[in-house]
Coordinates of C-alpha atoms in Angstrom, one line a residue:
Chain A
M190 CA 17.7 -15.8 -54.5
E191 CA 13.8 -15.3 -53.9
I192 CA 12.5 -11.8 -53.3
A193 CA 8.8 -11.2 -52.4
V194 CA 7.2 -7.8 -53.1
V195 CA 4.5 -6.9 -50.7
S196 CA 2.9 -3.7 -49.4
G197 CA 0.3 -4.0 -46.6
K198 CA -2.0 -1.5 -48.2
G199 CA -3.3 -2.4 -51.7
G200 CA -2.6 -0.3 -54.8
T201 CA 0.8 1.0 -53.9
G202 CA 2.4 -0.4 -57.1
K203 CA 3.7 -3.9 -56.2
T204 CA 3.0 -5.3 -59.6
T205 CA 4.6 -2.4 -61.5
V206 CA 7.8 -2.5 -59.4
A207 CA 8.0 -6.2 -59.6
A208 CA 7.9 -6.2 -63.4
L209 CA 10.5 -3.4 -63.6
L210 CA 12.8 -5.2 -61.3
G211 CA 12.3 -8.4 -63.5
V212 CA 13.8 -6.4 -66.4
Y213 CA 17.2 -6.2 -64.6
A214 CA 16.9 -9.5 -62.8
A215 CA 16.5 -11.5 -66.1
P216 CA 16.8 -14.4 -66.4
V217 CA 14.3 -14.7 -63.5
V218 CA 11.2 -16.6 -62.7
M219 CA 8.3 -14.2 -62.2
V220 CA 5.6 -15.3 -59.8
D221 CA 2.2 -13.8 -59.2
A222 CA 1.2 -14.8 -55.6
D223 CA -1.8 -12.4 -55.4
V224 CA -4.0 -15.3 -56.4
D225 CA -7.4 -13.7 -55.8
A226 CA -6.6 -10.5 -57.8
A227 CA -3.7 -11.7 -60.1
N228 CA -2.6 -8.9 -62.4
L229 CA 1.2 -9.6 -63.2
A230 CA 0.3 -11.6 -66.4
L231 CA -1.8 -8.6 -67.7
L232 CA 1.5 -6.6 -67.6
L233 CA 3.9 -9.3 -68.8
Q234 CA 1.6 -10.8 -71.4
P235 CA 3.4 -14.3 -71.4
R236 CA 2.9 -16.8 -74.1
S237 CA 2.6 -20.7 -74.3
V238 CA 0.4 -20.8 -71.3
T239 CA -0.1 -24.2 -69.7
E240 CA -3.0 -24.6 -67.3
E241 CA -3.3 -27.1 -64.3
P242 CA -6.2 -27.5 -62.0
F243 CA -5.5 -26.9 -58.3
Y244 CA -7.3 -29.0 -55.7
G245 CA -6.4 -27.3 -52.4
G246 CA -8.9 -29.0 -50.0
Q247 CA -12.2 -30.8 -49.9
V248 CA -15.8 -29.8 -50.1
A249 CA -18.8 -31.6 -48.6
R250 CA -21.6 -32.9 -50.7
I251 CA -24.8 -34.6 -49.2
D252 CA -26.3 -37.6 -51.1
P253 CA -30.0 -36.8 -51.1
E254 CA -31.0 -40.5 -51.3
R255 CA -29.3 -41.2 -48.1
C256 CA -30.0 -38.1 -46.2
Q257 CA -32.6 -38.4 -43.4
L258 CA -32.8 -34.7 -42.8
C259 CA -31.8 -35.2 -39.1
G260 CA -30.1 -31.9 -39.0
S261 CA -27.0 -33.2 -37.2
C262 CA -24.7 -31.9 -39.9
E263 CA -26.3 -28.5 -39.8
A264 CA -25.7 -28.3 -36.0
A265 CA -22.0 -29.5 -36.3
C266 CA -21.2 -26.9 -39.0
R267 CA -19.4 -23.9 -37.7
F268 CA -19.5 -22.2 -41.0
G269 CA -23.2 -22.0 -41.6
A270 CA -22.7 -23.9 -44.8
I271 CA -25.5 -26.5 -44.6
A272 CA -29.3 -25.7 -44.8
G273 CA -32.1 -28.2 -45.3
G274 CA -29.7 -31.0 -46.1
V275 CA -27.9 -29.0 -48.9
V276 CA -24.3 -27.8 -48.7
N277 CA -23.4 -24.3 -50.0
P278 CA -20.0 -24.8 -51.5
V279 CA -19.1 -21.2 -51.2
L280 CA -19.4 -21.3 -47.4
C281 CA -18.0 -24.8 -46.9
E282 CA -14.5 -25.0 -45.5
G283 CA -14.1 -28.6 -46.2
C284 CA -13.5 -29.4 -42.5
G285 CA -15.5 -32.6 -42.5
A286 CA -17.3 -32.1 -39.2
C287 CA -20.5 -33.0 -41.1
Y288 CA -19.0 -36.2 -42.4
Q289 CA -18.1 -37.1 -38.8
V290 CA -21.6 -36.6 -37.3
C291 CA -23.8 -37.9 -40.1
P292 CA -25.5 -41.2 -38.9
A293 CA -26.5 -42.1 -42.3
E294 CA -23.2 -41.8 -44.1
A295 CA -24.8 -39.4 -46.5
V296 CA -22.0 -36.8 -46.5
L297 CA -19.3 -37.2 -49.1
L298 CA -16.1 -35.2 -49.0
E299 CA -14.8 -34.5 -52.5
P300 CA -11.8 -32.7 -53.7
S301 CA -12.5 -29.1 -54.3
L302 CA -11.4 -27.3 -57.4
D303 CA -10.0 -24.1 -55.8
G304 CA -8.3 -22.6 -58.8
Y305 CA -5.8 -22.9 -61.7
R306 CA -2.1 -22.7 -61.8
Y307 CA -0.5 -21.4 -65.0
G308 CA 3.1 -21.7 -66.3
A309 CA 4.2 -19.6 -69.2
D310 CA 7.1 -18.0 -71.1
G311 CA 7.5 -14.3 -70.3
P312 CA 9.8 -11.6 -71.5
F313 CA 12.4 -12.2 -68.7
G314 CA 12.0 -15.9 -68.3
P315 CA 9.4 -18.2 -67.0
V316 CA 6.1 -16.8 -65.5
V317 CA 4.1 -18.8 -62.9
Y318 CA 0.7 -17.5 -61.7
A319 CA -2.6 -18.7 -60.6
E320 CA -6.3 -17.7 -60.2
L321 CA -8.3 -18.7 -57.2
T322 CA -11.7 -19.8 -58.1
V323 CA -14.2 -17.0 -57.1
G324 CA -15.6 -17.7 -53.7
R325 CA -13.2 -20.6 -52.8
G326 CA -10.9 -20.5 -49.8
N327 CA -7.4 -21.9 -49.5
S328 CA -5.6 -18.9 -51.2
G329 CA -2.6 -19.5 -48.7
K330 CA -2.3 -23.0 -50.1
L331 CA -2.5 -21.9 -53.7
V332 CA 0.2 -19.2 -53.0
A333 CA 2.4 -22.1 -51.5
A334 CA 1.6 -24.2 -54.6
V335 CA 2.7 -21.4 -57.1
R336 CA 5.9 -20.7 -55.2
E337 CA 6.7 -24.5 -55.2
Q338 CA 6.0 -24.7 -58.9
A339 CA 8.3 -21.6 -59.5
R340 CA 11.1 -23.2 -57.6
A341 CA 10.8 -26.4 -59.7
V342 CA 10.7 -24.3 -63.0
A343 CA 13.7 -22.3 -61.8
E344 CA 15.7 -25.4 -61.1
R345 CA 14.8 -27.0 -64.4
A346 CA 15.8 -24.0 -66.4
G347 CA 18.9 -23.3 -64.3
I348 CA 17.7 -19.9 -63.1
S349 CA 18.8 -18.7 -59.7
R350 CA 16.4 -15.8 -59.2
I351 CA 12.7 -15.7 -58.3
I352 CA 10.5 -12.6 -57.9
V353 CA 7.2 -13.0 -56.2
D354 CA 4.5 -10.4 -56.6
G355 CA 2.6 -10.8 -53.4
P356 CA -0.8 -9.8 -52.2
P357 CA -1.9 -6.8 -49.9
G358 CA -2.8 -7.3 -46.3
T359 CA -1.2 -9.4 -43.5
G360 CA -3.2 -12.6 -43.5
C361 CA -2.7 -16.1 -44.8
P362 CA -1.9 -15.4 -48.5
V363 CA 0.9 -12.8 -47.4
I364 CA 2.3 -15.2 -44.9
A365 CA 2.4 -17.9 -47.5
A366 CA 4.1 -15.4 -49.9
V367 CA 6.9 -14.2 -47.6
S368 CA 7.7 -17.3 -45.7
R369 CA 11.4 -18.3 -46.2
V370 CA 12.0 -15.8 -49.0
D371 CA 15.5 -14.2 -48.9
L372 CA 14.1 -10.7 -48.8
A373 CA 10.7 -9.0 -48.7
L374 CA 10.6 -5.7 -50.6
V375 CA 7.7 -3.7 -49.1
V376 CA 6.4 -1.1 -51.6
T377 CA 4.8 1.8 -49.7
E378 CA 3.6 5.4 -50.4
P379 CA 4.0 8.5 -48.4
T380 CA 0.5 8.6 -47.0
K381 CA -0.8 8.2 -43.5
A382 CA -2.8 5.0 -44.5
A383 CA 0.1 3.3 -46.2
F384 CA 2.5 4.3 -43.6
H385 CA 0.2 2.7 -40.9
D386 CA -0.1 -0.5 -43.1
L387 CA 3.7 -0.6 -43.6
E388 CA 4.3 -0.8 -39.9
R389 CA 1.9 -3.7 -39.7
V390 CA 3.3 -5.7 -42.5
L391 CA 6.9 -5.1 -41.4
E392 CA 5.9 -6.8 -38.0
V393 CA 4.4 -9.8 -39.9
V394 CA 7.7 -10.0 -41.9
R395 CA 9.8 -9.8 -38.9
H396 CA 7.5 -12.3 -37.1
F397 CA 8.4 -14.8 -39.7
G398 CA 12.1 -14.0 -39.6
V399 CA 12.4 -12.5 -43.2
P400 CA 14.7 -9.5 -43.9
A401 CA 13.0 -6.5 -45.3
A402 CA 13.8 -3.4 -47.6
I403 CA 11.6 -0.5 -48.5
C404 CA 10.6 1.2 -51.7
I405 CA 8.8 4.5 -51.4
N406 CA 6.5 4.8 -54.4
R407 CA 5.1 8.2 -55.5
W408 CA 7.4 9.9 -52.9
D409 CA 6.6 13.3 -54.1
L410 CA 2.9 13.1 -53.2
H411 CA 4.0 14.0 -49.7
P412 CA 7.6 14.6 -48.9
G413 CA 6.8 15.0 -45.2
Y414 CA 5.5 11.4 -44.9
R415 CA 8.4 10.3 -47.1
D416 CA 10.8 11.6 -44.5
A417 CA 8.8 10.1 -41.7
I418 CA 9.0 6.7 -43.4
R419 CA 12.8 7.1 -44.0
E420 CA 13.2 7.9 -40.3
H421 CA 11.1 4.9 -39.3
C422 CA 13.3 2.7 -41.4
R423 CA 16.4 4.1 -40.1
G424 CA 15.2 3.5 -36.6
A425 CA 14.2 -0.1 -37.4
G426 CA 17.5 -0.8 -39.4
I427 CA 15.6 -1.4 -42.7
A428 CA 17.1 -0.1 -45.9
V429 CA 15.2 2.2 -48.2
V430 CA 16.3 0.8 -51.5
G431 CA 14.4 3.0 -53.8
E432 CA 12.3 6.3 -54.1
L433 CA 10.1 6.5 -57.0
P434 CA 8.4 9.8 -58.2
T435 CA 4.7 10.1 -59.5
V436 CA 4.9 9.2 -63.1
L437 CA 1.4 9.5 -64.6
E438 CA 2.8 8.0 -67.9
A439 CA 3.3 4.8 -65.9
S440 CA -0.4 4.7 -64.8
R441 CA -1.4 5.4 -68.5
A442 CA 1.1 2.7 -69.7
L443 CA -1.2 0.1 -68.3
V444 CA -3.8 0.8 -71.0
A445 CA -1.4 0.9 -73.8
D446 CA -1.3 -2.0 -76.5
K447 CA 2.2 -3.0 -75.1
P448 CA 2.0 -2.0 -71.4
L449 CA 5.4 -3.5 -70.5
C450 CA 7.3 -1.7 -73.4
T451 CA 5.6 1.5 -72.5
L452 CA 6.3 1.2 -68.8
M453 CA 10.0 0.4 -69.7
Q454 CA 10.3 3.7 -71.6
T455 CA 9.3 5.8 -68.5
R456 CA 12.0 7.1 -66.2
L457 CA 11.0 4.6 -63.4
A458 CA 12.8 1.9 -65.4
L459 CA 16.2 3.4 -64.8
M460 CA 15.5 3.9 -61.0
C461 CA 14.4 0.3 -60.7
A462 CA 17.8 -0.7 -62.2
Q463 CA 19.5 1.0 -59.2
M464 CA 17.0 -0.5 -56.8
W465 CA 17.7 -4.0 -58.1
R466 CA 21.4 -3.5 -57.7
R467 CA 20.9 -2.5 -54.0
L468 CA 18.6 -5.5 -53.5
R469 CA 21.2 -7.8 -54.8
E470 CA 23.8 -6.3 -52.4
L471 CA 21.4 -6.7 -49.5
V472 CA 20.8 -10.3 -50.3
A473 CA 24.6 -11.0 -50.8
T474 CA 25.3 -9.5 -47.4
P475 CA 22.9 -11.1 -45.0
M476 CA 21.6 -8.8 -42.3
S477 CA 19.2 -9.2 -39.4
C478 CA 16.0 -7.0 -39.6
E479 CA 16.4 -6.7 -35.9
S480 CA 19.5 -4.6 -35.8
P481 CA 19.2 -0.9 -35.1
Chain B
M289 CA -29.9 -1.6 -44.6
I290 CA -26.4 -2.7 -45.5
I291 CA -24.2 -1.0 -48.1
A292 CA -20.8 -2.6 -48.7
V293 CA -17.9 -0.8 -50.5
A294 CA -15.6 -3.2 -52.2
S295 CA -13.2 -3.3 -55.2
G296 CA -11.3 -6.5 -56.1
K297 CA -8.1 -4.5 -56.7
G298 CA -6.4 -2.7 -53.8
G299 CA -5.8 1.0 -53.6
T300 CA -8.7 2.0 -55.9
G301 CA -10.3 4.3 -53.3
K302 CA -12.6 2.1 -51.2
T303 CA -11.9 3.7 -47.9
T304 CA -11.8 7.2 -49.5
V305 CA -15.4 6.7 -51.0
A306 CA -16.8 4.8 -48.0
T307 CA -15.6 7.4 -45.4
A308 CA -16.7 10.3 -47.6
M309 CA -20.2 8.9 -47.8
A310 CA -20.3 8.6 -44.0
L311 CA -19.0 12.2 -43.5
A312 CA -21.5 13.5 -46.1
A313 CA -24.5 11.7 -44.5
E314 CA -27.0 14.0 -42.9
R315 CA -28.6 11.2 -40.8
P316 CA -26.9 8.8 -38.3
V317 CA -25.0 6.0 -40.0
V318 CA -23.0 3.0 -38.7
F319 CA -19.5 2.6 -40.1
L320 CA -17.8 -0.8 -40.0
D321 CA -14.3 -1.0 -41.3
C322 CA -13.9 -4.7 -42.2
D323 CA -10.4 -4.5 -43.7
V324 CA -9.1 -6.1 -40.4
E325 CA -5.6 -6.9 -41.9
E326 CA -5.0 -3.1 -42.8
P327 CA -7.7 -1.0 -41.2
N328 CA -7.4 2.7 -42.3
A329 CA -10.9 4.2 -42.0
F330 CA -10.2 5.5 -38.5
L331 CA -7.5 7.7 -40.0
Y332 CA -10.0 9.5 -42.1
L333 CA -12.9 9.5 -39.7
R334 CA -10.9 10.1 -36.5
P335 CA -13.5 8.7 -34.2
E336 CA -13.2 8.9 -30.4
L337 CA -12.7 5.3 -29.6
T338 CA -14.5 4.3 -26.4
A339 CA -14.1 0.5 -26.0
R340 CA -11.9 -2.2 -27.1
R341 CA -12.5 -6.0 -26.6
P342 CA -10.6 -9.1 -27.8
V343 CA -11.8 -11.5 -30.6
Y344 CA -11.2 -15.1 -29.9
R345 CA -11.4 -18.1 -32.1
P346 CA -11.8 -21.6 -30.7
V347 CA -8.7 -24.0 -30.7
P348 CA -8.6 -27.4 -29.2
E349 CA -6.5 -28.1 -26.0
V350 CA -5.3 -31.6 -25.1
D351 CA -5.9 -33.1 -21.7
E352 CA -2.8 -35.2 -21.7
G353 CA -4.1 -37.4 -18.9
A354 CA -7.2 -38.4 -21.0
C355 CA -5.4 -38.7 -24.3
D356 CA -4.3 -42.1 -25.5
A357 CA -2.8 -40.8 -28.7
C358 CA -5.1 -42.9 -30.9
G359 CA -4.7 -40.4 -33.8
R360 CA -8.4 -40.2 -34.6
C361 CA -8.3 -36.4 -34.3
V362 CA -5.3 -36.2 -36.6
E363 CA -7.1 -38.2 -39.2
A364 CA -10.2 -36.1 -38.9
C365 CA -8.4 -32.6 -39.0
A366 CA -8.6 -31.3 -42.6
Y367 CA -6.0 -28.6 -41.9
H368 CA -3.1 -30.7 -40.6
A369 CA -3.4 -28.8 -37.3
L370 CA -2.9 -31.9 -35.0
L371 CA 0.1 -34.3 -34.7
V372 CA 0.7 -37.3 -32.5
L373 CA 3.9 -36.7 -30.7
G374 CA 5.0 -39.5 -28.4
R375 CA 2.1 -40.4 -26.2
T376 CA 0.0 -37.4 -26.8
V377 CA -1.3 -35.0 -29.4
V378 CA 0.1 -31.5 -30.2
V379 CA -2.0 -28.7 -31.6
L380 CA -0.6 -26.3 -34.2
K381 CA -2.7 -23.3 -33.4
H382 CA -2.0 -21.2 -36.4
M383 CA -3.1 -24.1 -38.6
C384 CA -6.4 -24.6 -36.9
H385 CA -9.7 -23.4 -38.5
G386 CA -11.8 -24.0 -35.4
C387 CA -14.2 -26.4 -37.0
G388 CA -14.4 -28.6 -34.0
A389 CA -14.1 -31.9 -35.9
C390 CA -11.3 -33.1 -33.7
A391 CA -13.4 -32.9 -30.5
L392 CA -16.4 -34.6 -32.2
V393 CA -14.3 -37.7 -33.0
C394 CA -12.3 -37.9 -29.8
P395 CA -13.3 -41.2 -28.1
T396 CA -11.9 -40.2 -24.6
G397 CA -13.1 -36.6 -24.4
A398 CA -9.5 -35.5 -24.3
L399 CA -10.0 -32.5 -26.5
R400 CA -11.6 -29.3 -25.1
E401 CA -11.9 -26.2 -27.0
T402 CA -10.4 -23.0 -25.6
D403 CA -10.4 -19.4 -26.7
H404 CA -7.4 -18.1 -28.7
E405 CA -7.0 -14.4 -29.0
T406 CA -6.8 -13.6 -32.8
G407 CA -7.3 -9.9 -32.7
Y408 CA -9.6 -7.1 -31.3
V409 CA -12.5 -4.8 -32.0
E410 CA -12.8 -1.2 -31.2
V411 CA -15.9 1.0 -31.2
G412 CA -16.4 4.7 -31.0
R413 CA -18.2 7.7 -32.5
T414 CA -17.7 10.8 -34.6
G415 CA -20.4 13.3 -35.2
L416 CA -23.4 11.2 -36.7
V417 CA -21.3 8.2 -37.2
D418 CA -21.2 5.2 -35.1
F419 CA -17.8 3.6 -35.8
A420 CA -16.2 0.0 -35.4
H421 CA -13.2 -1.5 -36.8
G422 CA -11.0 -4.6 -35.9
E423 CA -7.4 -5.7 -36.2
L424 CA -6.2 -9.1 -36.9
A425 CA -3.2 -9.9 -34.6
I426 CA 0.3 -10.0 -36.3
G427 CA 1.1 -13.5 -37.5
E428 CA -2.6 -14.6 -37.4
A429 CA -3.7 -16.0 -40.8
M430 CA -7.4 -15.9 -40.8
A431 CA -9.3 -12.6 -41.0
P432 CA -12.9 -13.8 -41.0
P433 CA -13.5 -14.4 -37.4
V434 CA -12.4 -10.7 -36.7
I435 CA -14.5 -9.5 -39.7
R436 CA -17.5 -11.3 -38.2
A437 CA -16.9 -9.7 -34.8
V438 CA -16.8 -6.1 -36.5
K439 CA -20.1 -6.9 -38.3
G440 CA -21.8 -8.0 -35.1
V441 CA -21.2 -4.5 -33.4
F442 CA -24.2 -2.2 -33.0
P443 CA -26.8 -4.8 -33.6
G444 CA -30.2 -3.2 -34.4
R445 CA -28.6 0.4 -34.4
E446 CA -30.6 2.9 -36.4
G447 CA -29.2 4.1 -39.7
T448 CA -27.6 2.7 -42.8
R449 CA -24.6 0.4 -42.2
I450 CA -21.6 1.2 -44.4
I451 CA -19.1 -1.6 -44.7
D452 CA -15.6 -0.9 -45.8
A453 CA -14.4 -4.3 -47.3
P454 CA -10.9 -5.6 -47.8
P455 CA -9.2 -5.9 -51.2
G456 CA -9.2 -9.1 -53.1
T457 CA -11.9 -11.5 -53.9
A458 CA -11.1 -14.3 -51.4
C459 CA -12.7 -15.2 -48.1
P460 CA -12.0 -11.9 -46.2
A461 CA -13.7 -9.8 -49.1
L462 CA -16.6 -12.1 -49.3
E463 CA -17.1 -12.5 -45.5
A464 CA -17.2 -8.7 -45.5
V465 CA -19.8 -8.2 -48.2
R466 CA -22.0 -11.3 -47.2
G467 CA -25.5 -10.1 -46.2
S468 CA -25.3 -6.6 -47.6
D469 CA -28.3 -5.2 -49.5
F470 CA -26.1 -3.4 -52.1
C471 CA -22.4 -3.3 -53.1
L472 CA -20.6 -0.3 -54.4
L473 CA -17.6 -1.4 -56.3
V474 CA -14.8 1.2 -56.5
S475 CA -12.8 0.6 -59.7
E476 CA -10.1 2.2 -61.8
P477 CA -10.2 2.2 -65.6
T478 CA -7.1 0.0 -66.1
P479 CA -6.9 -3.6 -67.1
F480 CA -5.9 -4.4 -63.5
G481 CA -9.0 -2.6 -62.2
L482 CA -11.2 -4.3 -64.7
H483 CA -9.9 -7.7 -64.1
D484 CA -10.3 -7.7 -60.4
L485 CA -13.8 -5.9 -60.9
R486 CA -14.9 -8.8 -63.0
R487 CA -14.0 -11.2 -60.3
M488 CA -15.9 -9.3 -57.7
V489 CA -19.0 -9.1 -59.8
E490 CA -19.0 -12.8 -60.3
A491 CA -18.6 -13.3 -56.5
L492 CA -21.6 -10.8 -55.8
R493 CA -23.8 -12.7 -58.3
A494 CA -23.1 -16.0 -56.5
L495 CA -24.1 -14.2 -53.2
G496 CA -27.1 -12.5 -54.8
I497 CA -26.0 -9.0 -54.0
P498 CA -26.8 -6.2 -56.5
A499 CA -23.9 -3.9 -57.2
G500 CA -23.1 -0.4 -58.8
V501 CA -19.8 1.0 -59.8
V502 CA -17.7 4.0 -58.9
I503 CA -14.9 4.7 -61.4
N504 CA -12.1 6.6 -59.7
R505 CA -9.2 8.3 -61.4
C506 CA -11.5 8.0 -64.4
D507 CA -9.2 10.1 -66.7
L508 CA -6.2 7.8 -66.1
G509 CA -7.1 5.0 -68.3
D510 CA -9.4 4.0 -71.0
D511 CA -13.2 3.2 -71.5
R512 CA -12.9 -0.6 -71.0
V513 CA -14.4 -0.7 -67.4
E514 CA -17.3 1.6 -68.5
R515 CA -18.0 -0.6 -71.6
Y516 CA -17.9 -3.7 -69.3
C517 CA -20.4 -2.1 -67.0
R518 CA -22.7 -1.3 -69.8
A519 CA -22.5 -4.7 -71.2
E520 CA -23.2 -6.3 -67.8
G521 CA -26.0 -3.9 -66.9
L522 CA -24.0 -2.5 -63.9
P523 CA -25.0 1.1 -63.2
V524 CA -22.0 3.6 -63.0
L525 CA -23.1 5.8 -60.1
L526 CA -20.0 8.1 -60.1
K527 CA -16.9 8.9 -62.0
M528 CA -14.1 10.9 -60.1
P529 CA -11.2 12.4 -62.0
Y530 CA -7.5 12.3 -60.7
L531 CA -7.1 15.5 -58.7
P532 CA -3.7 16.2 -57.3
E533 CA -5.2 18.3 -54.4
V534 CA -7.5 15.4 -53.5
A535 CA -4.5 12.9 -53.7
R536 CA -2.6 15.3 -51.3
C537 CA -5.2 15.7 -48.7
G538 CA -5.8 11.9 -49.0
A539 CA -2.1 11.5 -48.2
E540 CA -2.8 13.1 -44.9
A541 CA -6.1 11.1 -44.4
V542 CA -8.2 14.3 -44.7
S543 CA -11.4 13.3 -46.5
F544 CA -12.0 15.7 -49.6
V545 CA -15.5 16.2 -48.5
R546 CA -14.1 18.1 -45.6
L547 CA -12.5 20.6 -48.1
M548 CA -14.8 20.7 -51.1
E549 CA -18.6 21.5 -50.6
P550 CA -19.4 20.2 -54.1
W551 CA -18.0 16.9 -53.6
K552 CA -19.8 16.6 -50.3
A553 CA -23.0 17.0 -52.0
A554 CA -21.9 14.4 -54.6
M555 CA -21.1 11.9 -51.9
A556 CA -24.3 12.4 -50.1
D557 CA -26.0 11.7 -53.4
L558 CA -24.0 8.7 -54.0
L559 CA -25.0 7.3 -50.5
A560 CA -28.7 8.2 -51.4
R561 CA -28.6 6.4 -54.6
A562 CA -27.0 3.3 -53.1
E563 CA -29.7 3.3 -50.4
E564 CA -32.3 3.6 -53.0
M565 CA -30.9 0.6 -54.9
A566 CA -30.6 -1.4 -51.7
R567 CA -34.3 -0.8 -50.9
G568 CA -35.2 -1.9 -54.4
N569 CA -33.4 -5.0 -53.8
R570 CA -35.1 -5.6 -50.5
G571 CA -38.5 -4.9 -52.1
C572 CA -38.2 -7.9 -54.4

């Protein structure tokens, strides 16, 4: 059983909710799939971390000895990554168009170190996370790679549950985080902006055929929008599995010495226990996200 | 001059700060919402949208008559977007990055690039603000082409250009801030905020863009972000406390500068200081 936690809008509480679900889902493999702003490990503080480099694609390099400065590579590059016979690795997408057009065979395509993957022991079971090298692309590939690693780790350890803490947005890392999971839990807020973003991310989830459920975080910020979100979900046949109040101690827990223990002592923890039970029921009884 | 507002971590208040500066400005400004996966600035600025146009990205199309299925394009494609299937080649549009390598290597000229609609851009106006935003179509993976289209709106228009960047530190965020004269980083005083702020600072250094920091909800955390800024020589330009009434009007996407005169002055001052630092950067 694999559940991805996403949100559309950033900062709605994905990581906090994912960690609190982990308490009740244990033993569970916890995955951080927000590879360009990974925060789950800061909360779970896992031990025995092993690191593995991640080569997601390739990057061009021009051999100055061979380069005749003819400029064909510069003309062929759609990403503006080559100037004066030198490749800017931040802009290079590793497509190899330069390699194809170079008459002097001066372009070398080398594996690009796009980040690192980490495996570790956390409080609820194994933790798998990654960090994209700043300025490198291939975030979707790295998300796919951490999910693959998580499945292998789960199988080895005989664990049947995986919780994926996903990225915000609707683009490639989100698609990679939700594709083929059993359920996407969308954490939203009762704000106009988060509601707008919720509708978009639900469309993405539906587009890829993944069932969804909703958690309304900080519901008391605006009960009116909370009701509007409930109404929207009822119309779309999507279950609201949890409504969490604003708990300022939960925000403050993040700066405590033991953030997870402090967070678990807030009243959010018990509410997440209920939410976990409802998520289990939903996954056990498959439903289409299309049904009214 | 171009001022980007970015953060690393999501939900720290980028759009709140960026739209508040635009509304507080006493001169014309251009506002470009570059969070094309989840654009929200229009909710705060409420511009009258006057035009909409599609954004395309190039994808190859196979002329089956000319293709002899030699597979050279499949070999050349770094993104596995092409497959030989029987006697022709099939294009997986969602995998294609539009680099053009396949057409470059095709010996029979069977690959021609066509426009694939990947999103749209809308423009409008509110008060002194010329506004543009874009939206990535559902199921499309790559935001940068739409971000580039938003950044290309209003060329040469007078006034400071404020860019509202998407969260994260990957290609969409970098595409949004690239070419800016100054970047305001909106952070929050938590380990999450700090972790993602560090990554964004690293990215901005690689791009040669100077930065300053706004610490939002400054009373809901500790002083690690501030100490980090001091150690790195990053100016902290504004600290904003958590105010329940601001959070409530934020929920309705009502900018707090519409309600509180002193904050309007503070945001106008923030914009002025960012402009000053951007000018300093241009000077050297």
